[in-house]
Structure formats: structure tokens, C-alpha cells
Coordinates of C-alpha atoms and ligand atoms in Angstrom, one line a residue:
M13 CA -26.0 -20.6 -70.1
S14 CA -25.0 -16.5 -70.1
N15 CA -22.6 -14.9 -67.7
I16 CA -26.4 -12.8 -66.1
R17 CA -25.8 -13.8 -62.8
G18 CA -29.0 -13.0 -59.9
R19 CA -29.4 -13.5 -56.2
F20 CA -32.4 -13.3 -53.7
A21 CA -30.8 -12.4 -50.3
P22 CA -33.4 -13.2 -47.5
T23 CA -32.7 -11.2 -43.7
P24 CA -33.6 -14.5 -41.7
S25 CA -35.5 -12.2 -39.1
G26 CA -39.2 -13.3 -39.4
L27 CA -41.0 -15.9 -41.4
M28 CA -40.9 -15.5 -45.1
H29 CA -44.1 -13.8 -46.4
V30 CA -45.5 -13.0 -49.6
G31 CA -44.1 -9.7 -49.7
N32 CA -40.7 -11.8 -49.8
A33 CA -42.0 -14.3 -52.4
W34 CA -42.8 -11.7 -54.6
A35 CA -39.3 -10.0 -54.4
A36 CA -37.8 -13.6 -54.7
L37 CA -40.1 -15.3 -57.6
L38 CA -39.1 -11.6 -59.8
A39 CA -35.7 -12.1 -58.5
W40 CA -35.9 -15.6 -59.8
L41 CA -37.7 -14.9 -63.1
Q42 CA -35.7 -12.2 -64.4
I43 CA -32.8 -14.2 -64.2
R44 CA -33.9 -17.8 -65.3
S45 CA -35.6 -15.9 -68.2
Q46 CA -32.0 -15.1 -69.5
S47 CA -30.4 -18.4 -68.5
G48 CA -28.4 -17.0 -65.8
Q49 CA -27.1 -18.0 -62.2
F50 CA -29.4 -17.7 -59.4
V51 CA -27.7 -17.3 -56.1
L52 CA -29.4 -17.6 -53.0
R53 CA -27.7 -15.2 -50.2
M54 CA -28.7 -15.5 -46.4
E55 CA -28.1 -12.0 -44.9
D56 CA -28.0 -12.6 -41.3
I57 CA -24.9 -10.0 -40.9
D58 CA -27.0 -8.3 -37.5
G59 CA -27.1 -11.2 -35.7
P60 CA -29.5 -10.9 -32.7
R61 CA -32.2 -10.1 -34.8
C62 CA -31.6 -13.5 -37.0
R63 CA -32.0 -16.9 -35.8
R64 CA -31.0 -20.0 -37.8
E65 CA -34.2 -22.2 -38.0
L66 CA -35.5 -18.7 -39.7
A67 CA -33.0 -19.4 -42.3
D68 CA -33.3 -22.3 -42.7
Q69 CA -37.1 -22.2 -42.8
A70 CA -36.5 -19.5 -45.6
L71 CA -34.8 -22.1 -47.6
A72 CA -37.7 -24.4 -46.9
D73 CA -40.4 -22.1 -48.1
L74 CA -38.3 -20.9 -51.1
R75 CA -37.7 -24.8 -52.3
W76 CA -41.8 -25.3 -51.7
L77 CA -42.6 -22.4 -53.9
G78 CA -41.0 -23.9 -56.4
L79 CA -37.4 -21.3 -57.0
D80 CA -34.5 -23.5 -57.0
W81 CA -31.0 -21.6 -57.0
D82 CA -27.2 -22.5 -58.0
E83 CA -25.0 -21.4 -55.1
G84 CA -26.5 -21.1 -51.8
P85 CA -25.4 -21.6 -48.0
D86 CA -27.2 -25.3 -48.3
I87 CA -25.4 -26.2 -51.8
G88 CA -22.3 -23.7 -51.8
G89 CA -20.6 -22.6 -54.8
L90 CA -17.5 -20.6 -56.4
Y91 CA -18.1 -17.7 -53.8
G92 CA -19.2 -19.1 -50.9
P93 CA -19.8 -18.5 -48.0
Y94 CA -23.0 -17.8 -48.9
T95 CA -24.0 -16.5 -45.6
Q96 CA -23.2 -13.1 -44.4
S97 CA -21.8 -13.7 -40.5
E98 CA -19.4 -16.2 -42.6
R99 CA -18.2 -13.8 -44.4
I100 CA -16.6 -10.8 -41.8
Q101 CA -13.2 -11.4 -42.7
L102 CA -14.2 -9.8 -46.2
Y103 CA -16.1 -7.3 -44.8
E104 CA -13.3 -6.0 -42.9
E105 CA -10.6 -6.1 -45.8
A106 CA -13.3 -3.8 -47.4
M107 CA -13.6 -1.3 -44.6
D108 CA -9.6 -1.8 -44.6
K109 CA -9.3 -0.6 -47.7
L110 CA -11.9 2.1 -47.8
L111 CA -9.8 3.8 -44.4
E112 CA -6.7 3.4 -46.6
K113 CA -8.6 6.0 -49.3
G114 CA -9.3 8.3 -46.3
M115 CA -13.0 7.6 -47.0
L116 CA -13.8 7.1 -43.6
Y117 CA -13.7 8.4 -40.2
P118 CA -15.1 7.7 -36.4
C119 CA -18.4 9.2 -35.5
F120 CA -19.1 9.6 -31.8
C121 CA -22.5 10.9 -31.8
S122 CA -25.3 9.0 -29.7
R123 CA -28.5 7.8 -31.5
A124 CA -30.1 10.8 -29.0
E125 CA -27.7 13.2 -30.6
L126 CA -28.3 11.9 -34.2
L127 CA -32.6 12.2 -33.4
A128 CA -32.1 15.3 -31.8
V129 CA -29.9 17.3 -35.2
A130 CA -32.3 15.8 -37.4
S131 CA -34.0 18.5 -39.4
A132 CA -36.1 18.3 -42.5
P133 CA -35.1 17.5 -45.1
H134 CA -35.3 14.2 -43.8
G135 CA -32.9 12.0 -45.4
L136 CA -33.4 8.7 -47.2
S137 CA -36.2 6.7 -46.1
S138 CA -34.7 3.4 -45.6
E139 CA -32.0 4.7 -43.5
G140 CA -33.2 7.5 -41.0
P141 CA -32.2 11.4 -40.8
T142 CA -29.7 13.2 -43.0
Y143 CA -26.4 13.0 -41.0
A144 CA -25.5 16.4 -39.8
G145 CA -21.7 15.6 -40.3
T146 CA -20.8 16.9 -36.8
C147 CA -18.1 14.5 -36.1
R148 CA -16.2 14.6 -39.7
H149 CA -14.1 17.5 -38.9
L150 CA -13.1 16.5 -35.4
T151 CA -9.0 16.5 -35.2
P152 CA -7.1 13.4 -34.9
E153 CA -6.0 14.4 -31.3
Q154 CA -10.1 15.1 -30.6
Q155 CA -10.4 11.5 -32.5
L156 CA -7.8 9.6 -29.7
E157 CA -9.6 11.9 -26.8
R158 CA -13.5 10.6 -27.9
M159 CA -12.0 7.2 -28.4
A160 CA -10.2 6.7 -24.6
V161 CA -14.1 6.8 -23.5
K162 CA -16.4 5.6 -26.5
K163 CA -16.5 3.3 -28.8
P164 CA -17.3 4.7 -32.3
S165 CA -19.0 3.8 -35.1
Q166 CA -17.4 4.5 -38.8
R167 CA -18.9 6.6 -41.4
F168 CA -18.0 6.6 -45.6
K169 CA -17.9 10.1 -46.5
A170 CA -20.8 10.6 -49.3
G171 CA -21.4 13.9 -47.9
D172 CA -19.9 15.8 -51.1
A173 CA -20.5 13.2 -53.9
R174 CA -22.0 14.5 -57.0
T175 CA -25.1 13.8 -58.2
V176 CA -25.6 9.8 -58.1
I177 CA -27.1 9.0 -61.4
F178 CA -28.5 4.9 -62.5
E179 CA -31.2 3.7 -64.8
D180 CA -33.7 1.4 -63.0
G181 CA -35.2 -1.1 -64.5
I182 CA -37.9 -0.9 -63.6
S183 CA -38.4 3.2 -62.5
G184 CA -36.5 4.5 -64.7
P185 CA -34.0 6.9 -64.7
Q186 CA -32.9 7.7 -61.0
A187 CA -30.9 11.0 -59.7
F188 CA -30.0 11.8 -55.9
P189 CA -28.8 15.1 -55.4
P190 CA -25.2 15.1 -53.6
G191 CA -24.9 13.5 -50.1
A192 CA -28.4 12.4 -50.1
G193 CA -28.9 11.1 -46.8
G194 CA -25.5 12.1 -45.8
D195 CA -22.4 10.2 -44.7
F196 CA -23.7 6.7 -43.8
V197 CA -22.5 4.2 -40.8
V198 CA -20.4 1.3 -42.4
R199 CA -19.4 0.0 -38.9
R200 CA -21.9 0.6 -36.1
A201 CA -20.5 0.9 -32.6
D202 CA -21.0 -2.5 -32.0
G203 CA -18.8 -3.9 -34.4
I204 CA -21.5 -4.8 -36.8
I205 CA -20.7 -4.3 -40.3
S206 CA -23.9 -2.7 -41.9
Y207 CA -26.1 -4.1 -45.0
Q208 CA -24.8 -0.9 -47.0
L209 CA -21.3 -2.1 -47.1
A210 CA -22.2 -6.0 -46.7
V211 CA -24.5 -6.5 -49.5
V212 CA -21.9 -4.9 -52.1
V213 CA -18.6 -6.5 -50.9
D214 CA -21.5 -9.4 -51.2
D215 CA -22.6 -8.9 -54.5
A216 CA -19.4 -8.2 -56.1
A217 CA -17.0 -10.9 -54.8
M218 CA -20.1 -12.9 -56.2
K219 CA -20.3 -11.6 -59.7
I220 CA -23.4 -10.5 -59.8
T221 CA -24.3 -8.5 -62.8
D222 CA -28.5 -7.8 -62.0
V223 CA -29.8 -7.4 -58.5
L224 CA -33.9 -6.8 -58.5
R225 CA -35.5 -6.3 -55.2
G226 CA -38.1 -4.6 -52.9
A227 CA -38.5 -0.6 -54.0
D228 CA -38.3 0.0 -50.1
L229 CA -34.2 -0.4 -51.2
L230 CA -34.3 1.8 -54.1
D231 CA -32.7 5.1 -52.2
S232 CA -30.1 2.9 -50.7
T233 CA -28.7 2.2 -54.5
P234 CA -26.7 5.1 -54.5
R235 CA -24.6 4.4 -51.3
Q236 CA -24.7 1.0 -52.6
L237 CA -23.0 3.0 -55.8
L238 CA -20.5 5.1 -54.2
L239 CA -19.0 2.0 -52.7
Y240 CA -18.8 0.0 -55.5
E241 CA -16.8 3.4 -57.1
A242 CA -14.7 3.7 -53.8
L243 CA -13.8 0.1 -53.5
G244 CA -12.9 -0.3 -57.4
Q245 CA -15.4 -2.5 -58.4
P246 CA -18.3 -2.5 -61.4
A247 CA -22.0 -1.9 -60.2
P248 CA -24.4 -4.7 -61.3
R249 CA -27.5 -3.3 -63.0
F250 CA -30.5 -2.7 -60.4
A251 CA -34.3 -3.1 -60.6
H252 CA -36.5 -2.5 -57.9
V253 CA -40.0 -3.5 -58.1
P254 CA -43.0 -1.9 -56.5
L255 CA -43.9 -3.2 -53.0
L256 CA -47.0 -5.3 -51.8
M257 CA -48.9 -2.8 -49.3
G258 CA -51.9 -3.2 -47.0
E259 CA -55.2 -1.4 -47.1
D260 CA -53.5 0.7 -44.7
G261 CA -50.7 2.0 -47.1
K262 CA -48.4 0.4 -44.9
R263 CA -46.2 -2.4 -46.2
L264 CA -47.7 -5.9 -46.3
A265 CA -46.5 -7.4 -42.5
K266 CA -48.2 -9.4 -39.8
R267 CA -50.7 -6.8 -38.4
H268 CA -52.5 -7.4 -42.5
G269 CA -53.0 -11.2 -41.3
D270 CA -50.9 -14.0 -41.8
T271 CA -49.1 -14.1 -45.2
S272 CA -46.4 -16.0 -43.9
L273 CA -45.6 -18.8 -46.7
A274 CA -45.6 -21.4 -43.7
G275 CA -49.0 -20.2 -43.0
L276 CA -50.6 -20.3 -46.1
K277 CA -48.9 -23.6 -46.7
T278 CA -50.8 -24.7 -43.4
A279 CA -53.7 -23.4 -44.4
G280 CA -53.7 -25.4 -47.2
V281 CA -53.2 -22.7 -50.4
P282 CA -50.8 -24.8 -53.1
P283 CA -47.6 -22.9 -53.9
E284 CA -49.3 -22.9 -57.7
R285 CA -51.5 -20.2 -56.4
I286 CA -49.5 -18.3 -54.5
V287 CA -47.2 -18.2 -57.8
G288 CA -49.7 -17.6 -60.1
W289 CA -51.3 -14.7 -57.9
L290 CA -47.9 -13.2 -57.8
A291 CA -47.4 -13.3 -61.5
W292 CA -50.9 -12.1 -62.2
L293 CA -49.9 -8.7 -59.8
A294 CA -46.8 -8.4 -61.8
G295 CA -48.4 -8.1 -65.1
Q296 CA -47.3 -11.4 -66.3
T297 CA -50.5 -13.0 -66.6
D298 CA -54.1 -11.9 -67.8
Q299 CA -55.6 -13.6 -65.3
F300 CA -55.2 -15.3 -62.4
E301 CA -54.4 -18.8 -62.5
P302 CA -52.2 -21.6 -60.5
L303 CA -48.8 -21.9 -62.3
S304 CA -45.5 -23.0 -61.3
A305 CA -42.7 -21.0 -61.2
H306 CA -40.9 -22.6 -64.0
E307 CA -44.3 -22.4 -66.3
L308 CA -43.9 -18.6 -66.4
V309 CA -39.7 -18.5 -67.3
T310 CA -40.3 -18.3 -71.2
Q311 CA -43.0 -15.5 -70.9
F312 CA -41.3 -13.3 -68.3
D313 CA -41.4 -9.5 -69.5
Q314 CA -40.0 -6.8 -66.9
S315 CA -41.6 -4.6 -68.6
R316 CA -45.1 -5.0 -68.0
I317 CA -44.0 -5.0 -64.0
P318 CA -45.8 -2.0 -62.5
D319 CA -44.0 0.6 -61.5
E320 CA -46.5 2.0 -58.5
S321 CA -46.9 0.1 -55.3
I322 CA -49.6 -2.9 -55.1
T323 CA -52.6 -2.8 -52.8
I324 CA -53.9 -6.1 -51.1
N325 CA -57.4 -5.4 -50.5
D326 CA -59.4 -8.3 -49.1
S327 CA -60.6 -9.0 -51.9
L328 CA -57.3 -9.8 -53.4
M329 CA -56.1 -11.9 -50.4
K330 CA -59.2 -14.0 -50.2
Q331 CA -58.6 -15.4 -54.1
L332 CA -55.3 -17.0 -52.4
F333 CA -57.5 -19.2 -51.2
I334 CA -59.7 -21.6 -52.9
Ligands
LIG10 N1 -31.5 -8.5 -46.7 C1 -32.3 -7.7 -47.5 C2 -33.7 -7.6 -47.2 O1 -34.0 -8.9 -46.4 C3 -32.2 -7.4 -48.7 C4 -31.1 -6.7 -49.3 C5 -30.9 -6.6 -50.8 O2 -31.9 -7.4 -51.6 O3 -30.0 -5.6 -51.3 O4 -34.5 -6.6 -47.1

């Protein structure tokens, strides 16, 4: 056993589909091929969007695909709990730490105000427009005045950070200019901790060494690296896999037909067919053949994963069905 640790961290706000299975399979193969430990974490922090039955279904779907994990919400482990809604205390401790270091400030801007000042160039694609820094320089008196009438969100001061650079395991060297995306929210006005903070607190606490996830999160990585630094934690290695797209150039989703794992199972598609198909799209095999996830472990080669998004057209999709 090595000390390599990876994870898959689904958000249970919808059914798992082939796009999720793609990221899960590749994250699992990356870790299993190095005899590492694989962690399953349920990212249900955004309460209203997440549902318990979808979390249960996600675990069942992953297991049906042939994936397994050493630690997770269903089996526990050394660094549990593995469900974000049960880890709020840890996020609040991190908030206290950032506050003490003077790295947070309250923001009173409404959604409408944020959109109104949003101007080109746009911020990080995964996070909406760059924050203009409106509330950054409020005096303590102004803050108190506003707090009396409105609950603020809390922003992390990223605005004047230096260029953030890192090496992505698939896309190569990355450089994000100082303040890319601006100061970002770590706790919303309704008290919900942001994905950015929760994911960093969790990956650090769970001693994750390797994060492999979808390329839609590539531009979240500089923010997360700033948080690792601010919290005094070592950052993991990152690898962002290309997204599976529909023919309209949009990320594979419901409008492209039922690509949910539950739906494919009901349609009689065996899991080995899905796994073999994904492995072939990921450059792991020369031709499409049904395979189990375990059969792929020894031959896994991360450098063969393409770094451009993959369009799933009708004829590719049809191959899933016998
Ligand atoms: N929970 C996130 C999602 O489902 C993934 C977070 C991550 O891998 O960093 O998109």
C-alpha cells in the first residue's frame, strides 16, 4: 500500500450520469493503479439542492459500475465523517482561522448589484463574474451599520495575490493572473459554506494527495491553492480531465437524452460496457470492448487521457447499447 490518496466527491443534486462516471472511473484508476487509498465523499453542503436518496443512489450507481472505496459515508474511516453536511464544525474552524489572519471581510452586495457591476473581462467560468471589490474597503463603522440591516456573505481576499501557478497532471503548466476572479465568497449570507472552502478543508483533513476531477473545476484550483496556503496546509496534485460534451458543444446533460447510470441500467446496458466505453474514450484501450474497472487498473496510463473535451455524438452514444 502506498500513501497516495485520492477521492471522488459527488454532489447529490441529481442522478449520476456518464459524465460523473467518467470522472469517478478515472479518479479511481489513477489511485488504484498506484495501490493508493480511495475516498468517497458526499458533497451535500448546499442543502436545498441535495437529497439523501440521491446520495444513496450515487453510492449504489458507483458500486454497480464496479468501483470501490476504502473510506466513505457508508463505511466510515479514519478521517470521517465523509458527508459534508456533518462536517460544518470543521469549516467554521477554518473560517475562524481565516478571520484571525485578516483574510476575510463581510460583503453586503446583492445579487443584482453584483451582476450590474459585472463587466468584461469575465471572471472564472465556474464562478461567474469577477467581484469588483466594492465591500473590501468599508470601515468597521460602515460594516456595523450595514450588518444591522443585512446579513453579509464573507469573502476571502484573493484580489491582490500574485500569479498562481501550478502543474496540471493532464493540461500541463497553468498560470492564473493575480486576482483572477477577484475576492470570492467562502460563506454565503444564508450561512452556507462555499464549495471552495469546504473542498479544501476536506481534502486537507482527509490527507488527499491527488485530486482528479472534471476540467470545469480547473479554474477553481487557483482559489483552492490560495486557501491551502492561507490555512497552512500542503496542497495535493491536481489533474483535470476533459469534459464529455453533447453535439451542441454543451456539457453532457439531461437534454442530450437519458445518460444517467440508473437509466442505462434500466435500459439493460451492462456496467462493463459503460466502463469499457469510457476507458476507450480516455485513450486507455485501442478499441471499444466491455471491461471491468478492475481489469483496467494495471494498464492505466494518465498520459493517454486526451486534454481536449470529447464530443459524444449519436453514433458514439449508440455504441453503449448492444
Ligand atoms: N462536488 C463537486 C462536483 O460534483 C466536485 C468537487 C471536486 O471534485 O473538487 O462537481
